[in-house]
Coordinates of C-alpha atoms in Angstrom, one line a residue:
X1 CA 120.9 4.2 66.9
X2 CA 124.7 4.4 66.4
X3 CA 126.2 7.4 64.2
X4 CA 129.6 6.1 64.7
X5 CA 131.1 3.0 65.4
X6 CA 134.7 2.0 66.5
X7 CA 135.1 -2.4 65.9
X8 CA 139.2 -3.4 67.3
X9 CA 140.7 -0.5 66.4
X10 CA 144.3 -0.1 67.3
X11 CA 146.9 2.6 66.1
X12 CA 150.8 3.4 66.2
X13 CA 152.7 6.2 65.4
X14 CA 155.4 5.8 63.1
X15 CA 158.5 4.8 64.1
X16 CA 157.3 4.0 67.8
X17 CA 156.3 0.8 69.1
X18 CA 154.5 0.6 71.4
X19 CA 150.3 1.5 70.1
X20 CA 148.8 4.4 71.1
X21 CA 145.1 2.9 70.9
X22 CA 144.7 -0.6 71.5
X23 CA 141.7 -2.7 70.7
X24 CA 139.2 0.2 71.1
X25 CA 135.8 -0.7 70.2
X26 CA 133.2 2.0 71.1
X27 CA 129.4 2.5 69.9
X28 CA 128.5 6.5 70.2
X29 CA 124.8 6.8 69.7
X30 CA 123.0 9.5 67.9
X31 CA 122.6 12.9 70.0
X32 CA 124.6 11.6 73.0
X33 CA 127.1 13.9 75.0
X34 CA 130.0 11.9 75.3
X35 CA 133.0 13.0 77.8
X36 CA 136.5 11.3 77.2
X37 CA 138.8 12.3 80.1
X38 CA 142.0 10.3 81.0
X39 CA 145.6 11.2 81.4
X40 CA 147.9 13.0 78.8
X41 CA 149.0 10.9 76.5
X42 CA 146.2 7.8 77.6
X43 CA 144.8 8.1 73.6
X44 CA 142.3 11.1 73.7
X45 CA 143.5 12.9 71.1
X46 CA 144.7 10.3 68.9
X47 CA 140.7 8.8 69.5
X48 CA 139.6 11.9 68.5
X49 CA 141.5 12.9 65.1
X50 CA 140.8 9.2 63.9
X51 CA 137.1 10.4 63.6
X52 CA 137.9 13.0 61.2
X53 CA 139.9 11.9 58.1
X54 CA 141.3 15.1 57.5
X55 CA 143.1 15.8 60.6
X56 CA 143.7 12.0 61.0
X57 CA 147.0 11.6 62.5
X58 CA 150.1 9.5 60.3
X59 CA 150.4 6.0 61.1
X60 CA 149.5 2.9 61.2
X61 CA 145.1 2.0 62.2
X62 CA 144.2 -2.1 62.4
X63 CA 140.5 -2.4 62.6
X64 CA 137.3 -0.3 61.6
X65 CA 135.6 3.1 62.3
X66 CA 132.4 3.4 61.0
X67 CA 129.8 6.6 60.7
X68 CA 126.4 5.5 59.9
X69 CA 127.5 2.2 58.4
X70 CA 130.3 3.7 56.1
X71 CA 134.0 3.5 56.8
X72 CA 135.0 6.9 57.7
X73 CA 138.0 6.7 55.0
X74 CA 135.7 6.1 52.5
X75 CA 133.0 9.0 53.0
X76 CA 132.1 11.7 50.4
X77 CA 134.4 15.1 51.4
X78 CA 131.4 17.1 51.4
X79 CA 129.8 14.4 53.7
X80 CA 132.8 14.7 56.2
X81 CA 133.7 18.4 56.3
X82 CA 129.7 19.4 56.4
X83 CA 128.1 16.2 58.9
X84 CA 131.3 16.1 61.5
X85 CA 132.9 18.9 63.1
X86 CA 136.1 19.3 65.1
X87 CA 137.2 22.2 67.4
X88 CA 140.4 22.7 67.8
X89 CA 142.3 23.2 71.7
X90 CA 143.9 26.6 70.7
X91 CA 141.0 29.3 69.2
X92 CA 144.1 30.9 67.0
X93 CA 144.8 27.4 65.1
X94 CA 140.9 27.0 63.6
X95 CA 140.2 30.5 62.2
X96 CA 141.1 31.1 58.7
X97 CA 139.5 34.4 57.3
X98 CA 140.6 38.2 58.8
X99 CA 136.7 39.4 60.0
X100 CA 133.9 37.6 62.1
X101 CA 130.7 37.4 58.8
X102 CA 133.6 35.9 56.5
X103 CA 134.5 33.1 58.9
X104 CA 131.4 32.1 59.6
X105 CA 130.2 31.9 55.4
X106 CA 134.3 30.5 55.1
X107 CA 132.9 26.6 55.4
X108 CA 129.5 27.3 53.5
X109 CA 131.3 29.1 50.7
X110 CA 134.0 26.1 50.0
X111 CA 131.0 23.6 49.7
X112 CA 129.5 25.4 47.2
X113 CA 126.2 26.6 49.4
X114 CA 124.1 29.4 47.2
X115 CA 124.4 32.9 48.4
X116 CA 120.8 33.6 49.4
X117 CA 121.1 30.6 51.6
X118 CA 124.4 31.3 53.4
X119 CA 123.0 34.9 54.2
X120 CA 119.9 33.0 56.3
X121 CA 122.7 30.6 58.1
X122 CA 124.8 33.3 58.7
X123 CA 121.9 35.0 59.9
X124 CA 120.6 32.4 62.3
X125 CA 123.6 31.0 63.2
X126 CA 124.7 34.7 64.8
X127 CA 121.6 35.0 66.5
X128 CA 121.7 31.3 67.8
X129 CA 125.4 33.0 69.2
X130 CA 124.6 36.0 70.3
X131 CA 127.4 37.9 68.1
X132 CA 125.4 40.2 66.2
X133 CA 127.5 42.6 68.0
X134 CA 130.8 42.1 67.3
X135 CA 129.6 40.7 63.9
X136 CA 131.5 42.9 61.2
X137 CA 134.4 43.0 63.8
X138 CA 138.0 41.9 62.7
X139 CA 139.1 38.5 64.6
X140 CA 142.3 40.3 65.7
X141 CA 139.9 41.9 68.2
X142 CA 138.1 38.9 69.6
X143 CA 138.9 37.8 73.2
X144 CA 139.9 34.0 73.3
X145 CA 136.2 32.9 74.5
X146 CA 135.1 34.9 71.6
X147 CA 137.3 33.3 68.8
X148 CA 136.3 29.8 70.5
X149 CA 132.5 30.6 70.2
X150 CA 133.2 32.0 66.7
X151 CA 134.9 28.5 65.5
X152 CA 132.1 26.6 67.0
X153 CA 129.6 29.0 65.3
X154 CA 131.4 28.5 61.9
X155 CA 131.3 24.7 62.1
X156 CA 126.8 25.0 63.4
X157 CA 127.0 27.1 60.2
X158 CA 127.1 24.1 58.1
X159 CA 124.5 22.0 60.2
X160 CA 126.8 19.2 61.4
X161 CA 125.3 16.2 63.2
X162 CA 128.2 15.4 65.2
X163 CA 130.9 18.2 66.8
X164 CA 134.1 16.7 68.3
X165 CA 135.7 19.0 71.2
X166 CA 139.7 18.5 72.0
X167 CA 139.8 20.3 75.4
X168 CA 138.0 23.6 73.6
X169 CA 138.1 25.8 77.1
X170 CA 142.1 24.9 77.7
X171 CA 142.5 28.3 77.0
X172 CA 139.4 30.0 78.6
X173 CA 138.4 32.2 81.4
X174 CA 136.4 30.6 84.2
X175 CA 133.5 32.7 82.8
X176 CA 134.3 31.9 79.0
X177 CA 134.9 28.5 79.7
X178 CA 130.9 28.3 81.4
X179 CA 129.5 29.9 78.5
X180 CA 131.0 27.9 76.2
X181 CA 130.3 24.8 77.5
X182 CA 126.2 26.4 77.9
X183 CA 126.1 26.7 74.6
X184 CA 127.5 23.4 73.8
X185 CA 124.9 22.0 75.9
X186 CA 122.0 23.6 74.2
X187 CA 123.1 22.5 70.8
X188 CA 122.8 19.0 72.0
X189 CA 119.7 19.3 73.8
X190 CA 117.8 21.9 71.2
X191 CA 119.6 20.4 67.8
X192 CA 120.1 16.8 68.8
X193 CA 123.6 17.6 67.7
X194 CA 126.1 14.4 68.6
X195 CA 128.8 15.9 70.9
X196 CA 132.2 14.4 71.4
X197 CA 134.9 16.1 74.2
X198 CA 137.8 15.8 75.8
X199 CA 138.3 18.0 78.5
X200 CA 140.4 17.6 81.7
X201 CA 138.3 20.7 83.5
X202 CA 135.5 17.7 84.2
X203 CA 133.4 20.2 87.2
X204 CA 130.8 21.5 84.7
X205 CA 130.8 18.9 82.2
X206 CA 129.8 15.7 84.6
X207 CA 126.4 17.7 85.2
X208 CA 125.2 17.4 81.4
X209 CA 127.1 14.7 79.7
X210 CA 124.7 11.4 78.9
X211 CA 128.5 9.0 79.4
X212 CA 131.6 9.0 80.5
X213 CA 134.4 7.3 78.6
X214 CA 137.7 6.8 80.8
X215 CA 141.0 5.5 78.9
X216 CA 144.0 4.5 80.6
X217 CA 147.3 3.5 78.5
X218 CA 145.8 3.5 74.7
X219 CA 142.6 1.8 75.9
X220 CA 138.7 1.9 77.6
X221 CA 139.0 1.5 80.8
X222 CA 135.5 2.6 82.0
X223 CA 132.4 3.6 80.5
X224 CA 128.9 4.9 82.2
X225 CA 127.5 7.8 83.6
X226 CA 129.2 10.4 85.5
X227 CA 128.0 8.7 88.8
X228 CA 129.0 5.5 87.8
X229 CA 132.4 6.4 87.2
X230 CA 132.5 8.6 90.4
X231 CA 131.6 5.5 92.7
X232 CA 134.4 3.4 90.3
X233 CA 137.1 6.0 90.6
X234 CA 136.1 6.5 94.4
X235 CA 136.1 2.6 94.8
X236 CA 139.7 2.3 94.0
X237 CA 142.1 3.4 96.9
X238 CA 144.4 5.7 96.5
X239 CA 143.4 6.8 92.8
X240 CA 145.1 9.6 91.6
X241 CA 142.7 10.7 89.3
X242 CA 139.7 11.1 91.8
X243 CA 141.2 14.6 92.4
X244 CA 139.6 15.2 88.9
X245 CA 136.3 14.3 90.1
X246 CA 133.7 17.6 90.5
X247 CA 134.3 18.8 94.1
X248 CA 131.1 17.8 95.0
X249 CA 132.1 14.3 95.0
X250 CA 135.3 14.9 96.6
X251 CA 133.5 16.8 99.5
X252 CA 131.2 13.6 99.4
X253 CA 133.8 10.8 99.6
X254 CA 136.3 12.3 102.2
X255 CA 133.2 12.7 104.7
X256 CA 132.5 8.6 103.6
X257 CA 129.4 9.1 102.1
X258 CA 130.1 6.8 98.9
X259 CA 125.9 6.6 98.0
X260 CA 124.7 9.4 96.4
X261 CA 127.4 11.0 94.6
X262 CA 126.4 15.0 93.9
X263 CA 128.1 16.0 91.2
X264 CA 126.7 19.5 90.4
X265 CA 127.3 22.9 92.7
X266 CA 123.9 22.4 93.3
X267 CA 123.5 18.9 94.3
X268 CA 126.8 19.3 96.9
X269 CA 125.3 22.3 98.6
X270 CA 122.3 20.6 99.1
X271 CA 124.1 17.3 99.9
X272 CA 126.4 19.5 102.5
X273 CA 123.7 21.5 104.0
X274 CA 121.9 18.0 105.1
X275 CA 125.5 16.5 106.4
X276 CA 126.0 19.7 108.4
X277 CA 122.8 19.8 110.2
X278 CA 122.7 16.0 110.6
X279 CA 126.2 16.1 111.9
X280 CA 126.4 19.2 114.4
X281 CA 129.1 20.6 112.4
X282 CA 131.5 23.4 114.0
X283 CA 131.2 25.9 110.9
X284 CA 131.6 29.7 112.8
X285 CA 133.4 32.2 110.6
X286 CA 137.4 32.6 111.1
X287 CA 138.8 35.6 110.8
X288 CA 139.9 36.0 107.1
X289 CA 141.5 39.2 105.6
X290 CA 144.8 38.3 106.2
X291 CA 147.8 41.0 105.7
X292 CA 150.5 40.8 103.2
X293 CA 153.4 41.1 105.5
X294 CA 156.0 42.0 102.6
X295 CA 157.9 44.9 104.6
X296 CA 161.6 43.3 104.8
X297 CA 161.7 41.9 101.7
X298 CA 163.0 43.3 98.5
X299 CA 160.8 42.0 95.2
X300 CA 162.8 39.8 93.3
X301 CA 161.1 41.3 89.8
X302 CA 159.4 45.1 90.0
X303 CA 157.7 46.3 87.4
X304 CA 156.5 49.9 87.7
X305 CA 153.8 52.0 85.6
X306 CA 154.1 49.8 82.5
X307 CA 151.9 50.9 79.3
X308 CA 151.8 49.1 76.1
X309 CA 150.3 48.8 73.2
X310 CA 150.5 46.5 69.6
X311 CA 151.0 49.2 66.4
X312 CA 148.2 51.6 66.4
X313 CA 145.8 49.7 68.4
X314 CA 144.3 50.7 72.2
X315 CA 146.6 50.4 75.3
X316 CA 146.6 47.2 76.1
X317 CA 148.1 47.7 79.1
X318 CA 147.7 51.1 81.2
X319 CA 149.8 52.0 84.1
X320 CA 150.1 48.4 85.4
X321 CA 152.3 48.1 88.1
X322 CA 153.4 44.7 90.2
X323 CA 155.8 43.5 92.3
X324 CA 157.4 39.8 92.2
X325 CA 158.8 38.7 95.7
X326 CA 160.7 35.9 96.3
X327 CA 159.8 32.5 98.1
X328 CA 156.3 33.4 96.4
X329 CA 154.4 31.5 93.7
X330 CA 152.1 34.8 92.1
X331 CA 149.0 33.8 90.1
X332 CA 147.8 36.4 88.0
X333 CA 144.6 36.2 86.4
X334 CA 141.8 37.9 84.5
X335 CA 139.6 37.7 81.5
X336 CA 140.9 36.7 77.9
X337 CA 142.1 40.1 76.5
X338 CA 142.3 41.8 79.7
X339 CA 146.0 42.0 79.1
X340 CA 147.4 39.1 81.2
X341 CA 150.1 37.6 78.6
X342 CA 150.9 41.1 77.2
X343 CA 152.1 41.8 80.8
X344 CA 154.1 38.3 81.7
X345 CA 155.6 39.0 77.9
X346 CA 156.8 42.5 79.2
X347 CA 157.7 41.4 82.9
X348 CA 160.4 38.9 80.5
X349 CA 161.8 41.4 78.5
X350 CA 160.0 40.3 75.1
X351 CA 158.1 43.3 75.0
X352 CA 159.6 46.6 75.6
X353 CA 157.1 48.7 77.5
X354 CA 156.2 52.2 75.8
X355 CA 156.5 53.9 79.3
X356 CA 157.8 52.3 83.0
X357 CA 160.4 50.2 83.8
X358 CA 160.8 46.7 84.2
X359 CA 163.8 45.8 87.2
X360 CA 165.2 42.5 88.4
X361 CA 166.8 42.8 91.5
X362 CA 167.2 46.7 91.0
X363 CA 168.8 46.2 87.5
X364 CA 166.3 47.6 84.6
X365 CA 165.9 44.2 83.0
X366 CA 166.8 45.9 79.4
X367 CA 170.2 46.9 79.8
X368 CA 170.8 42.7 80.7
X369 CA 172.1 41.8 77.5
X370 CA 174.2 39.1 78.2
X371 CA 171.7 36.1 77.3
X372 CA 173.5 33.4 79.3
X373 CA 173.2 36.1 82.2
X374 CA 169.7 36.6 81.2
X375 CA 168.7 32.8 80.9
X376 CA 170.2 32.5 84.2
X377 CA 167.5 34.7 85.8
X378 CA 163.9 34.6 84.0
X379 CA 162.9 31.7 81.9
X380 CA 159.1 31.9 80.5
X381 CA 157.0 29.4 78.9
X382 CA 155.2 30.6 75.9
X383 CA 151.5 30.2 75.9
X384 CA 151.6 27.8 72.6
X385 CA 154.6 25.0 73.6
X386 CA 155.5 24.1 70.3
X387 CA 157.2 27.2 69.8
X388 CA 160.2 26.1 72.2
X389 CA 161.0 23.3 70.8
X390 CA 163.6 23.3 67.8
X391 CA 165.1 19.8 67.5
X392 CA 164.0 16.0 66.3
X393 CA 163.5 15.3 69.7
X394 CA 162.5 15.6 73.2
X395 CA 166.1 14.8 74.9
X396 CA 168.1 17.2 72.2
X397 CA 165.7 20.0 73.0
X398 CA 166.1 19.6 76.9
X399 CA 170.5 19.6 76.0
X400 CA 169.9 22.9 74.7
X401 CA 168.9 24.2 78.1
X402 CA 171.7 22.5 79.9
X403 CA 174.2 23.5 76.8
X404 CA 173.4 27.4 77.4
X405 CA 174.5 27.7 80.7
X406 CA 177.2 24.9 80.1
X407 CA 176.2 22.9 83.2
X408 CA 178.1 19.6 84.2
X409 CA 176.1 16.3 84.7
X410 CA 174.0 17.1 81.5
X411 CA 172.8 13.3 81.1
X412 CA 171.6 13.4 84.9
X413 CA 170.1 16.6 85.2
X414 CA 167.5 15.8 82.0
X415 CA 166.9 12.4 83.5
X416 CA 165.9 14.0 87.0
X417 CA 164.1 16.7 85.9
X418 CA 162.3 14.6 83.1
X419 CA 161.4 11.9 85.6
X420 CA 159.7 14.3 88.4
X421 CA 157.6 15.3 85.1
X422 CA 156.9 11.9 83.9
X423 CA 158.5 12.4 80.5
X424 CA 161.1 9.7 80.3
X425 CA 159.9 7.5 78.1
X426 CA 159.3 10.4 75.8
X427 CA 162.8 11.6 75.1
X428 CA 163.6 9.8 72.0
X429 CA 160.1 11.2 70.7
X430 CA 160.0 14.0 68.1
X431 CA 158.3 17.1 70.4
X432 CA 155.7 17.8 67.6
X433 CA 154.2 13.8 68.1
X434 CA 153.3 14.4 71.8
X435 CA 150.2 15.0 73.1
X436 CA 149.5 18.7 74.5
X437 CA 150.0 17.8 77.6
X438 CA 152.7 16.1 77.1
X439 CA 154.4 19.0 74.8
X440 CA 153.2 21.0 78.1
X441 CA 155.6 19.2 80.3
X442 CA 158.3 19.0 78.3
X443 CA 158.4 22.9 77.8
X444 CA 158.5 23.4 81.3
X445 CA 160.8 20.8 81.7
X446 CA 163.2 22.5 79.1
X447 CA 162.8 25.6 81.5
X448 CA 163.6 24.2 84.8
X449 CA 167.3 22.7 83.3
X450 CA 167.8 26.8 83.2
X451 CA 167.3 27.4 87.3
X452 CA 165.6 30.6 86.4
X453 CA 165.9 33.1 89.4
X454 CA 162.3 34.3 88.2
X455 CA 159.3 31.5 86.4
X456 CA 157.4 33.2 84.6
X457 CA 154.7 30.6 82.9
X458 CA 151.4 31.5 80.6
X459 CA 148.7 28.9 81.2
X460 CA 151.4 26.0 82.7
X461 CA 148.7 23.5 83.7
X462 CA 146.6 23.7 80.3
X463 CA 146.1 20.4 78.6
X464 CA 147.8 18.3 81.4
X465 CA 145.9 16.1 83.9
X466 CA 145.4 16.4 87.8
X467 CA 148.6 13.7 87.8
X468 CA 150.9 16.0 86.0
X469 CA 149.3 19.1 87.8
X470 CA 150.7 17.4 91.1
X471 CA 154.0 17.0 90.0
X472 CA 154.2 20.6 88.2
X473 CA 153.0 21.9 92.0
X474 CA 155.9 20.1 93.6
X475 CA 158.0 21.2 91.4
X476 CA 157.0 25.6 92.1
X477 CA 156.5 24.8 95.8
X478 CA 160.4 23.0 95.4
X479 CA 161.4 26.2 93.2
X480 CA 159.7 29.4 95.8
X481 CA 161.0 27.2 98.5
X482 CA 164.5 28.1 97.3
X483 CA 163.7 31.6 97.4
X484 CA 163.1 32.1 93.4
X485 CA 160.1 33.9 92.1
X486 CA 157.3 31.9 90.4
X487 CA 154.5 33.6 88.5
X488 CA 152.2 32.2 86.2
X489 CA 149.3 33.9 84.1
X490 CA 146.5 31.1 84.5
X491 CA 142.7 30.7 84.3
X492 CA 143.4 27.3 86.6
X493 CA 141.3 28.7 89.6
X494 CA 141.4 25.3 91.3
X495 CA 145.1 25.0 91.1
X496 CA 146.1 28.5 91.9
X497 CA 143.7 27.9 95.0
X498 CA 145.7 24.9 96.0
X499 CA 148.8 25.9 95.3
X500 CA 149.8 29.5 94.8
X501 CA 151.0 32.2 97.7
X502 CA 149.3 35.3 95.8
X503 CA 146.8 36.5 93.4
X504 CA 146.3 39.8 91.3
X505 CA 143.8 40.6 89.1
X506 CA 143.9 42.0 85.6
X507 CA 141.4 44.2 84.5
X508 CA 141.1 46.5 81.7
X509 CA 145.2 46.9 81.2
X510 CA 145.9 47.2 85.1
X511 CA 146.3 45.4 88.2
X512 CA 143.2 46.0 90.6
X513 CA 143.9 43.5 93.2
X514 CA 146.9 41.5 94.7
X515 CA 146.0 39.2 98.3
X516 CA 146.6 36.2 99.5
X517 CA 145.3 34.1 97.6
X518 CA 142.2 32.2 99.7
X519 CA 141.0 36.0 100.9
X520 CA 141.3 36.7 97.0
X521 CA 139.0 33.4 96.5
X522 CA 136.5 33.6 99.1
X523 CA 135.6 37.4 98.1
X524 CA 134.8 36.4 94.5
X525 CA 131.7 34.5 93.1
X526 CA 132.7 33.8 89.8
X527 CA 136.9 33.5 90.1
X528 CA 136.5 31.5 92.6
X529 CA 136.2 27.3 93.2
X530 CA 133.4 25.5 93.1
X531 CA 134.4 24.2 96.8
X532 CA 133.7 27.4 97.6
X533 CA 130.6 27.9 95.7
X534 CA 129.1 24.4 97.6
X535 CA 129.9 25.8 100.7
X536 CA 129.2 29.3 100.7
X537 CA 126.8 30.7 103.4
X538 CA 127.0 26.8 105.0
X539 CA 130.7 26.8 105.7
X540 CA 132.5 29.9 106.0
X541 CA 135.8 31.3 104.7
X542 CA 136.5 27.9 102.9
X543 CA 138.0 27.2 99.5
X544 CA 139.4 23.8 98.4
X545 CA 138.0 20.5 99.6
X546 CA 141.0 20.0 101.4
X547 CA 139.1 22.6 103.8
X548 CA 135.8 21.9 103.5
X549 CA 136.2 17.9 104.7
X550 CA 138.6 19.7 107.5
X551 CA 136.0 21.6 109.0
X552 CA 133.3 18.9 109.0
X553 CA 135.8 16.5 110.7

């Protein structure tokens, strides 16, 4: 039976014309785990709010959406804000109260629920989570993949029978992120909960989702199961967006197997294991282990023995010390609250440290007070986008960059730099109506008109798709090419694998690692790509699937 459906519904922005949804009609059946993937700016999120009137985005809809029957517009309140749930991309956005037991009775509260019976959800609903540990804690403690649980906890709090997801492990650790996404999954199977989600990390959600819904330019452009869609994306030659695809069918397809389709970590090791042995594959161990061979160079950014620490709260960081070469794009990465943006924040200046130093090319980075001088040399994107952007739109926000350092050619230096990012046809757009991808790209793109001598970027690749992610690569390969220094605080493991020189590893306020990054990857087994998880033990000292289908070839 259907909980919602969606009969020729189209939608536009104001003052735009073309529609971002056209002619969508959609049937989502009750208890079904629906994936929406697609890239920015194809619709997702403009899908998504129209299924909950009180985030429903301004403009103009043609056509119906329906839940149970009703015209979502014309629901009861109490109906809505109890029977559908949303989850927001960014943990910080969705929580409303200052500790953990008043957010989760926040919702139950407003709808007038009696006390004895919030006590028994509140009750259940933490041991359902597991928080009863960090239950009287404040939420200025939490860790992102805490915060995320606790938002999702909050909504199951008022018994919802469908849950819609706008890419809720964007900001996640590899190990938060899995988590999550278990939990999600037992709410659907135990509850019979409806689940709705976007997500552009599509490796562990292909294994439990019941349909795949795939929109291209406003509309559906596939929808089946996730080995359906494989065998259409993989049918098509040349499709960009099969580099999305779980690396079990990637593995699959470039060895031409185009039958069975693994999709799981499971179902490709056992898929690989039978193509090795049936194919005599040449799989001996390389030597690994490389050395960082650093000695000539000078870093371009050194910071040394850094502590820090917000008001009267613990050190978040404690001792950290890290050096930035040049010609090198650095991934650092760790949990969420290990420390990771505190650190970028300080390696820019933002933060002063309480003790060490911070140098850019042997200059202590505070005494740089000159800010065109300082533009000219470290440029950082915020972790939240929207926070650079100041005018009505996209092009007067990218003059700004070119305005500061009163650069010639200011017309073709946004055009360039806006077509390598795929953002042209969004300059005349106000930044706050654009996807977050596409507020993503224009951020960095606002950075790169700077020709910083140091990148530094907090979660660059989160809410963009594997087309954008390309282009964004090019672009840091193009930049450390030039001999600038790139670093980037992610929790992108397959991208940093692809594309990134080194990685260090936060932990507890201090670096404990820095290598290159494949010996960092094929040490680890849960920071690491689930290329490498397939072919552990089969396939040695392999990490992408760029390797993998190497060695077998």
């Amino acid at each position: 039976m259907e909980i919602i459906e969606i009969q020729n519904m189209s939608f536009t922005y104001p003052n735009t014309e073309s529609k971002a949804l056209i002619e969508i009609n959609l049937s989502i059946r009750e208890s079904e785990f629906l994936v929406i993937c697609g890239q920015s700016g194809c619709g997702k999120t403009t899908l998504l709010r129209n299924l909950k009137k009180e985030i429903a985005p301004h403009g103009q809809q043609i056509g119906n959406i329906l839940y149970k029957g009703v015209p979502i517009k014309k629901i009861d309140e109490k109906v809505s804000a109890t029977e559908i749930g949303f989850v927001l991309q960014d943990p910080e956005n969705q929580i409303v109260t200052d500790t953990v037991w008043h957010e989760l009775a926040f919702g139950l509260e407003n709808i007038g629920v009696p006390t004895p019976t919030i006590r028994r959800r509140i009750a259940e609903t933490a041991h359902f989570f597991g928080i009863n540990e960090w239950f009287e804690k404040s939420v200025f403690e939490l860790s992102g993949g805490q915060k995320q649980l606790l938002n999702l906890a909050s909504i199951m709090a008022m018994q919802p029978e469908v849950i819609i997801f706008d890419e809720p492990t964007a900001q996640l650790d590899p190990v938060a992120a899995k988590d999550f996404l278990t939990v999600l999954r037992r709410i659907n199977l135990e509850l019979g909960t409806t689940v709705i989600i976007s997500e552009h990390r599509l490796e562990e959600l292909f294994p439990i989702s019941d349909r795949v819904l795939y929109m291209k330019d406003g509309q559906i452009d596939f929808s089946g199961d996730s080995k359906a869609f494989s065998a259409y994306i993989t049918a098509i030659d040349f499709h960009t967006f099969r580099k999305a695809l779980p690396s079990a069918v990637q593995i699959s397809c470039g060895l031409k197997d185009k039958e069975r389709y693994p999709i799981s970590v499971r179902e490709g090791r056992l898929w690989l294991q039978e193509y090795v042995q049936k194919n005599d594959c040449i799989c001996q161990s390389t030597n690994g282990g490389s050395k960082l061979l650093r000695d000539k160079e000078k870093p371009v950014l050194r910071a040394k023995d850094l502590w820090y620490k917000y008001d009267q709260d613990p050190y978040v960081l404690k001792g950290l010390t890290l050096d930035i070469y040049p010609g090198e794009i650095h991934a650092i990465l760790g949990s969420n609250g290990s420390g990771k943006t505190t650190a970028l924040n300080v390696l820019a200046g933002i933060l002063s440290p309480i003790k060490g130093t911070v140098k850019l090319k042997d200059k202590n980075i505070s005494k740089i007070k000159d800010e065109v001088l300082y533009k000219n040399n470290i440029a950082v994107l915020n972790q939240n986008p929207k926070t650079m952007f100041v005018y009505d739109t996209v092009y007067e926000d990218l003059q700004e960059s070119i305005k500061l350092l009163q650069l010639d050619k200011e017309h073709e230096r946004i055009m360039e730099i806006s077509d390598a990012l795929g953002i042209t046809h969004l300059l005349k757009n106000h930044p706050y109506d654009l996807s977050g991808g596409e507020q993503q790209k224009a951020a960095i793109a606002k950075l790169l008109l700077l020709n910083p001598e140091v990148l530094l970027l907090d979660e660059p690749t989160k809410g963009i798709d594997v087309y954008a992610k390309e282009e964004l690569a090019k672009i840091l390969i193009d930049r450390a090419s030039e001999g600038r220094g790139v670093v980037m605080v992610t929790h992108d493991v397959e991208f940093v694998a692809m594309y990134c020189d080194i990685c260090s590893m936060v932990f507890n306020g201090d670096i404990i690692c820095t290598e290159l990054a494949k010996d960092f990857f094929v040490g680890n087994n849960f920071y690491t790509t689930s290329a490498n998880r397939i072919s552990r033990g089969i396939i040695d000292n392999v990490v992408t699937c760029k390797d993998v289908i190497s060695k077998c070839l």
